[in-house]
Short mmCIF file of C-alpha atoms in Angstrom, two decimals:
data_model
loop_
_atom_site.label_atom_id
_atom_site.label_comp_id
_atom_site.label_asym_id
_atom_site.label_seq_id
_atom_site.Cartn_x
_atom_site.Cartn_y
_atom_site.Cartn_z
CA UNK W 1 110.73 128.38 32.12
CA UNK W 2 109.06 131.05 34.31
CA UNK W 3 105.70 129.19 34.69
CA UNK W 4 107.45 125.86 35.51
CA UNK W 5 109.22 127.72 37.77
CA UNK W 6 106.57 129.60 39.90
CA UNK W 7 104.50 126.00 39.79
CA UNK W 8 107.89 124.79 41.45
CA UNK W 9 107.72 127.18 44.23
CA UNK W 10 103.66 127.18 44.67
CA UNK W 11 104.58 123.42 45.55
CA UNK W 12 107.31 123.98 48.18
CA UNK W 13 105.34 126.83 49.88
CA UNK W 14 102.42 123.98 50.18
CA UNK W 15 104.50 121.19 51.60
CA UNK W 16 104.25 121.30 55.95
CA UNK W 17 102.88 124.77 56.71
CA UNK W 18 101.05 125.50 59.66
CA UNK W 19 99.26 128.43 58.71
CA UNK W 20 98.68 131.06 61.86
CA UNK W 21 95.91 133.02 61.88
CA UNK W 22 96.06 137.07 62.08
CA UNK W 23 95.17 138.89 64.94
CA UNK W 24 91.96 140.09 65.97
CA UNK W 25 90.80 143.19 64.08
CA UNK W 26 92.94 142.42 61.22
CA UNK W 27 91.44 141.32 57.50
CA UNK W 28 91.80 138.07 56.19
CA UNK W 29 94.37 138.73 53.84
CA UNK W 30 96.60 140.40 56.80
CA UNK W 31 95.92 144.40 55.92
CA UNK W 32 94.36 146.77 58.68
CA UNK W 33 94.46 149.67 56.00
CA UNK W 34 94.87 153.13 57.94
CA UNK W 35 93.18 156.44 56.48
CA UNK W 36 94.00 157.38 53.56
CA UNK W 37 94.85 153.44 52.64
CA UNK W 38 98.14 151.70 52.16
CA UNK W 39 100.52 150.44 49.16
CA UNK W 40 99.82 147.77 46.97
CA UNK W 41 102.76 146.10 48.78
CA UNK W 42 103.66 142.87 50.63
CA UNK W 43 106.95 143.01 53.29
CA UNK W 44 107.54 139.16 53.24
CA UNK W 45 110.30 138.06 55.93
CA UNK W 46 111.64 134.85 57.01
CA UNK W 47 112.41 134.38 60.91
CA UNK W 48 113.62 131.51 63.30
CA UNK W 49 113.50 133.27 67.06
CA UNK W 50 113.59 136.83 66.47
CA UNK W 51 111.02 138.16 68.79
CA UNK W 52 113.52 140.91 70.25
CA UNK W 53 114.52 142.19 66.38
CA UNK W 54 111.21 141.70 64.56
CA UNK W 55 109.02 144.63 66.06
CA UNK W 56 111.36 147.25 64.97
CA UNK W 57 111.35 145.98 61.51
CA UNK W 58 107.89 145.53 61.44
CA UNK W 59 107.27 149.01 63.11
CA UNK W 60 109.45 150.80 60.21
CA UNK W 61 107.78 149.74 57.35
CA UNK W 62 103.93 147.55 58.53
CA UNK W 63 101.76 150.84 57.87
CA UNK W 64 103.48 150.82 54.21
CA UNK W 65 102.38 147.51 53.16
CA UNK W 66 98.57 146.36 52.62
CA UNK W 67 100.29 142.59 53.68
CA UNK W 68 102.26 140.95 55.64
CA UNK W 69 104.05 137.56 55.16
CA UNK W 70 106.11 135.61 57.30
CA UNK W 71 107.83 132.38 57.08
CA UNK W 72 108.43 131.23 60.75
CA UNK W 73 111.01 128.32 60.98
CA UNK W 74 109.39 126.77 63.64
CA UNK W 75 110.92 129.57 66.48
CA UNK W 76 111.00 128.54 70.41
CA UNK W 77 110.11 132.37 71.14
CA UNK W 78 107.39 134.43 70.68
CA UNK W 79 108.25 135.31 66.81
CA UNK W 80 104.78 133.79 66.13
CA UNK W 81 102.81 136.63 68.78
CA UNK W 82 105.08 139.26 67.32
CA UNK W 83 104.56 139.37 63.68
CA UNK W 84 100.59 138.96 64.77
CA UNK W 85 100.31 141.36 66.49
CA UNK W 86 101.32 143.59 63.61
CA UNK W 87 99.16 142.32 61.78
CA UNK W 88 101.36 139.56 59.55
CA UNK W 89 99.76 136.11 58.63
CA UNK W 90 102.41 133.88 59.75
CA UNK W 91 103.58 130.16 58.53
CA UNK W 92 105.42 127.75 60.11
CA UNK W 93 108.09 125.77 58.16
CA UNK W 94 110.92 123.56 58.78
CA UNK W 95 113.98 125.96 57.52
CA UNK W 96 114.92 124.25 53.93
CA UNK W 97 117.76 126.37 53.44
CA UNK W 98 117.42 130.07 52.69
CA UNK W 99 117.05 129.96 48.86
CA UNK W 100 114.04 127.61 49.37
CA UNK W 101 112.51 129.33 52.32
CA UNK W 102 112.59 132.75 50.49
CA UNK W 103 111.29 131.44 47.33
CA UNK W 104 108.53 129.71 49.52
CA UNK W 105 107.45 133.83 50.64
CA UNK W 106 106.76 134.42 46.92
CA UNK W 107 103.29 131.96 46.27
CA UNK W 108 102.06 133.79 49.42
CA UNK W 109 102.24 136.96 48.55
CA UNK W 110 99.04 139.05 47.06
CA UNK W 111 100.08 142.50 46.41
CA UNK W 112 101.40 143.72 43.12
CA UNK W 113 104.71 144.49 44.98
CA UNK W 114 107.30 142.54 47.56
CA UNK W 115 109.25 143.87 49.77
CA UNK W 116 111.87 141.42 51.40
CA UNK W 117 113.11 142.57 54.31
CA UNK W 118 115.42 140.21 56.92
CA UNK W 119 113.96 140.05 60.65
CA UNK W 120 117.21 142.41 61.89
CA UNK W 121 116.48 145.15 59.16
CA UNK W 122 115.15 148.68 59.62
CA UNK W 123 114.28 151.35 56.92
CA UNK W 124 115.08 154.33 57.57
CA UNK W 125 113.14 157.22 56.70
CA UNK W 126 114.68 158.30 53.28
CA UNK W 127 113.99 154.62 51.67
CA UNK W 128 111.03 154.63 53.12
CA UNK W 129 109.74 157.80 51.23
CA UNK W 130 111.51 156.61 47.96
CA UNK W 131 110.02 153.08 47.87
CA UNK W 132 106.54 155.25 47.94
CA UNK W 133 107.69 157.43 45.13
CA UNK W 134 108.28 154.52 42.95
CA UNK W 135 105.52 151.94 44.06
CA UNK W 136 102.98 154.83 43.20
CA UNK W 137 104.92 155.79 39.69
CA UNK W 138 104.50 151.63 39.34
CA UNK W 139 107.89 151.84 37.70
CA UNK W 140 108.62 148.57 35.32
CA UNK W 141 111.46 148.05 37.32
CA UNK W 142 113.47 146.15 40.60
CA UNK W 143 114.78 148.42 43.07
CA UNK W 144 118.26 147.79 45.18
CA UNK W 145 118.85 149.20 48.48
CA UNK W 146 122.56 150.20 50.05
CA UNK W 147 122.60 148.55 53.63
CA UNK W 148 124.61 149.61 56.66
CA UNK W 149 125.29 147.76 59.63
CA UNK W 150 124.72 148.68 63.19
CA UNK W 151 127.41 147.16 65.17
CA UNK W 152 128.92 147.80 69.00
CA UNK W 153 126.66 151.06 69.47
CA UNK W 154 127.39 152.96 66.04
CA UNK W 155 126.20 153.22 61.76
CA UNK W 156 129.41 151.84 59.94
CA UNK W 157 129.60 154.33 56.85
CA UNK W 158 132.95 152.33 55.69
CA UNK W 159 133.04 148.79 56.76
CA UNK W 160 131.06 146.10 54.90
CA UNK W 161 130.23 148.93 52.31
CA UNK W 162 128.68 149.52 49.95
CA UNK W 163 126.27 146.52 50.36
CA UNK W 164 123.45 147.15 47.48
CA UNK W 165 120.74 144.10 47.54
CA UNK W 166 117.69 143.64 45.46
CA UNK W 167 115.09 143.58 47.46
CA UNK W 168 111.87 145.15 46.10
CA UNK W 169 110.34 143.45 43.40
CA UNK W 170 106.98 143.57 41.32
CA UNK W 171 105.25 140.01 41.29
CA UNK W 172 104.65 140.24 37.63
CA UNK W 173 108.39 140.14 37.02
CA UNK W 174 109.14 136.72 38.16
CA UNK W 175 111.10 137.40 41.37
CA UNK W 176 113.23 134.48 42.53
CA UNK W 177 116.00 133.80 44.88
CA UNK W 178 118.89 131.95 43.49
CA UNK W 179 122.76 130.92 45.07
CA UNK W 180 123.81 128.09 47.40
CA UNK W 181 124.11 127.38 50.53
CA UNK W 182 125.30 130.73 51.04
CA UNK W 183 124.73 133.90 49.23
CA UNK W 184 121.78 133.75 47.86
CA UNK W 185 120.47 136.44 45.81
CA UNK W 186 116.90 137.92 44.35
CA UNK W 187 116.24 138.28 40.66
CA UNK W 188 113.80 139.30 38.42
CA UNK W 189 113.48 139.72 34.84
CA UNK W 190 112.86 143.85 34.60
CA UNK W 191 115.80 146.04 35.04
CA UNK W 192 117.37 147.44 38.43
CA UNK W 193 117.51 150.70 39.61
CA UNK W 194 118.53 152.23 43.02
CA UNK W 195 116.48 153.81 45.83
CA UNK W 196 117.57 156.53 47.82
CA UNK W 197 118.52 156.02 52.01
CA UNK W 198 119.14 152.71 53.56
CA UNK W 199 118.30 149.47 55.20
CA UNK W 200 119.70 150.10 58.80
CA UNK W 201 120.89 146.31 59.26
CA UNK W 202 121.25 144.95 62.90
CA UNK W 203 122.88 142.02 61.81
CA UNK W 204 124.66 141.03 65.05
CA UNK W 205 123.50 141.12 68.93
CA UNK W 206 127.06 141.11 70.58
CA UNK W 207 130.23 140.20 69.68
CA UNK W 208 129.47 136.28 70.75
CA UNK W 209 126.64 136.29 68.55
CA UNK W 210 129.08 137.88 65.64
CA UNK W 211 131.87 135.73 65.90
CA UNK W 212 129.55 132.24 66.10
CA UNK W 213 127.69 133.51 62.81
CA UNK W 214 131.63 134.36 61.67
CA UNK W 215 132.44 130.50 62.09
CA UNK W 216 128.56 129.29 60.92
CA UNK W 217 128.88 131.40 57.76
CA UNK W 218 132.41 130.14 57.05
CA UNK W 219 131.18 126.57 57.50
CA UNK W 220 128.73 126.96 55.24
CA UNK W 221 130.93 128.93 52.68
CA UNK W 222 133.15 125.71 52.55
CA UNK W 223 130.20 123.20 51.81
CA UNK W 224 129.16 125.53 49.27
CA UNK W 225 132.75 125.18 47.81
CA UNK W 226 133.40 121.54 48.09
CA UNK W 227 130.18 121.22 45.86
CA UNK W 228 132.16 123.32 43.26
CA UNK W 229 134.88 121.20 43.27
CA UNK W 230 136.85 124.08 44.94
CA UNK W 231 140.31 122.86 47.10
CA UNK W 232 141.43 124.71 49.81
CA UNK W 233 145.79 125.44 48.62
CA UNK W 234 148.19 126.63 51.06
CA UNK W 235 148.60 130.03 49.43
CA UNK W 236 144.95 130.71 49.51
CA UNK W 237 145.01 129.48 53.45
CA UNK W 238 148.32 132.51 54.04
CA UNK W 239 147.25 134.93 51.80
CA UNK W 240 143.41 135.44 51.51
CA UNK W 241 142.58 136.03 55.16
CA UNK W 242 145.36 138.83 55.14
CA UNK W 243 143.81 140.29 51.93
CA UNK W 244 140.30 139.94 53.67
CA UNK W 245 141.62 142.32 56.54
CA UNK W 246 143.43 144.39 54.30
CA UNK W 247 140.30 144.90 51.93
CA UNK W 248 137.98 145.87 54.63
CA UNK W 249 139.98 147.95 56.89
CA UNK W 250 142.49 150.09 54.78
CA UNK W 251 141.00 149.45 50.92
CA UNK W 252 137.35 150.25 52.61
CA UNK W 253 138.52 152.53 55.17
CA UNK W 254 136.95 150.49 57.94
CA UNK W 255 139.67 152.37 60.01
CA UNK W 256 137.61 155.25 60.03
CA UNK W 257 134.82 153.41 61.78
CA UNK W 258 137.12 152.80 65.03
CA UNK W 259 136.91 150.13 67.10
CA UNK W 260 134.17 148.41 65.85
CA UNK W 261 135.59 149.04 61.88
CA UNK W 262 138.35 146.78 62.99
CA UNK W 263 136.58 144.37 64.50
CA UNK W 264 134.92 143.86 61.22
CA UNK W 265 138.26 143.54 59.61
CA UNK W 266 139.52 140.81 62.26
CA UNK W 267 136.10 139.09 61.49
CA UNK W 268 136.59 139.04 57.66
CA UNK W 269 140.25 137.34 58.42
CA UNK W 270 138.74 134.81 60.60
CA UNK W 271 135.80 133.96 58.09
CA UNK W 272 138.15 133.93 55.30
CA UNK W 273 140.72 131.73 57.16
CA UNK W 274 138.24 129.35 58.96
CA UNK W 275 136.33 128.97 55.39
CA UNK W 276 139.98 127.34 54.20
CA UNK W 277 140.15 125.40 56.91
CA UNK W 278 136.90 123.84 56.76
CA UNK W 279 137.51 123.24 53.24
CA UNK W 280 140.61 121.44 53.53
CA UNK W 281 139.25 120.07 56.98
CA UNK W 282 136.40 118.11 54.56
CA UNK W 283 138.87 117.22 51.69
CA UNK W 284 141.40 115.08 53.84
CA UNK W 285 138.03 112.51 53.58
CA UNK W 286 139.84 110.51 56.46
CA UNK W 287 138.43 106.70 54.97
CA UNK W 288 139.88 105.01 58.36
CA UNK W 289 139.01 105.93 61.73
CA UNK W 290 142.68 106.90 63.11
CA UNK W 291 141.51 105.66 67.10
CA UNK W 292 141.23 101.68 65.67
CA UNK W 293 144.85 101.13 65.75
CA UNK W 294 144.56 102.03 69.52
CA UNK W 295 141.55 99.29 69.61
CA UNK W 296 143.29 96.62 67.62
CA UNK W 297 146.23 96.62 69.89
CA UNK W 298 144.45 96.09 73.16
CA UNK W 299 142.40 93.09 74.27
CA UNK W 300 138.84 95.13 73.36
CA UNK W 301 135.54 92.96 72.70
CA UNK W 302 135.25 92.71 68.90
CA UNK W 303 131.56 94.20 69.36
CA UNK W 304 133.97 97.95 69.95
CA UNK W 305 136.62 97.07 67.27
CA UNK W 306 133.70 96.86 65.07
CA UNK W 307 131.67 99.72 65.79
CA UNK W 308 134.89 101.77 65.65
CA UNK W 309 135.41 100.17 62.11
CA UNK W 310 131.89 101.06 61.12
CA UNK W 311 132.15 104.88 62.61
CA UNK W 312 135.12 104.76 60.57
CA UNK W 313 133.53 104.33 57.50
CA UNK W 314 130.85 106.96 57.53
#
């Protein structure tokens, strides 16, 4: 039920917050309205050590939004100063997955409209003018947005698109995010439309960031499908990753993005492959520790044969 449901999330978004106060010259409820005043909106944004991402983000779209909400998960950096500075009240909470951290945004949020942005996401000036045309219609209605990654120096028009999220929602219409570990997604219960121009997404730093996210992601992805029951077959370990590379970078015309295009490709291989791997990786459920044989041949105190029994066992 909808009201069950929002009391659900009212009572994550209460449980260990640190609440950080706005900075000076800002109201209490995080606006610094400039002339002629600003949308009934909220950006709300989750962020765990993004203090070299988040001002751009916040510098696109803060003088939109009468409020600004952020979930920090408890960052070493100066995430906290940052969103501050813009004028965001800022919590602190330990990250509970991204489905509950995003849902714990939503209690927070004051305006009659949310816009969820990531900390690596930048409007660009077309969305921005179309998310005013429709927050001052007050349209009944979610609105998606196409993003497009910035990757190695350039706008990829072909790879990883097109990538259409919900993202801004009207708090009357019971926005939630839903998924798994993974892949989580926002809903509401209006209907969707589309906005014109993009999210400019800076999803990756380098291509060492990219390709640890690559194996993170695919770890994840694996959990998410030993919960389902999913196995990992032989077939799906030799032909997926090949139709992952072929998808992106001749179906998608990632080609025409050059170099970085087929890096793309090679990463959608290796997260399809390694997500396979981890899967079948978890399902061997190994019930003996292979090492003891190794222990019980040699003249070892039985204080190690039976910790190496007991790690065995985990």
């Amino acid at each position: 039920m909808p009201g069950t449901q929002q009391n659900d999330l009212t009572a994550a978004a209460t449980s260990q917050v640190i609440e950080h106060e706005a900075a000076p010259g800002v109201t209490a409820d995080g606006s610094a309205p400039l002339p002629g005043g600003r949308l009934p909106l909220t950006i709300a944004i989750i962020a765990h050590n993004e203090e070299d991402r988040l001002p751009a983000t916040l510098a696109a779209a803060a003088d939109l939004a009468s409020e600004i909400v952020v979930i920090n998960s408890v960052s070493t950096d100066r995430t906290i100063d940052v969103a501050r500075a813009f004028g965001a009240r800022v919590y602190t909470e330990e990250f509970k997955g991204y489905v509950e951290q995003k849902n714990s945004l939503i209690p927070k949020c004051t305006q009659d409209w949310i816009l969820f942005l990531d900390a690596d996401e930048v409007l660009n000036d077309d969305l921005r003018n179309d998310i005013i045309r429709v927050i001052e219609a007050n349209e009944l209605a979610g609105f998606e947005m196409n993003r497009k990654t910035h990757y190695l120096g350039k706008l990829l028009d072909h790879a990883w698109q097109p990538n259409y999220r919900l993202r801004l929602v009207r708090r009357d219409s019971n926005p939630r995010w839903e998924g798994e570990i993974v892949h989580e997604a926002l809903v509401s219960d209006v209907p969707v439309k589309r906005l014109n121009g993009f999210i400019i997404h800076y999803s990756y730093r380098d291509i060492d960031d990219h390709f640890r996210r690559t194996i993170r992601y695919a770890r994840m992805s694996a959990q998410s499908y030993m919960v389902k029951g999913k196995k990992a077959s032989l077939m799906k370990i030799i032909f997926s990753p090949v139709f992952s590379f072929i998808k992106l970078y001749f179906i998608k015309l990632g080609f025409l993005d050059g170099r970085a295009g087929y890096l793309a490709a090679q990463s959608a291989f290796m997260y399809t492959l390694l997500k396979y791997y981890f899967l079948w990786e978890a399902g061997l459920r190994l019930k003996d520790n292979p090492m003891e044989v190794h222990i019980n041949r040699s003249n070892a105190p039985q204080s190690a044969v039976d910790a190496c029994k007991d790690k065995g066992s985990d």
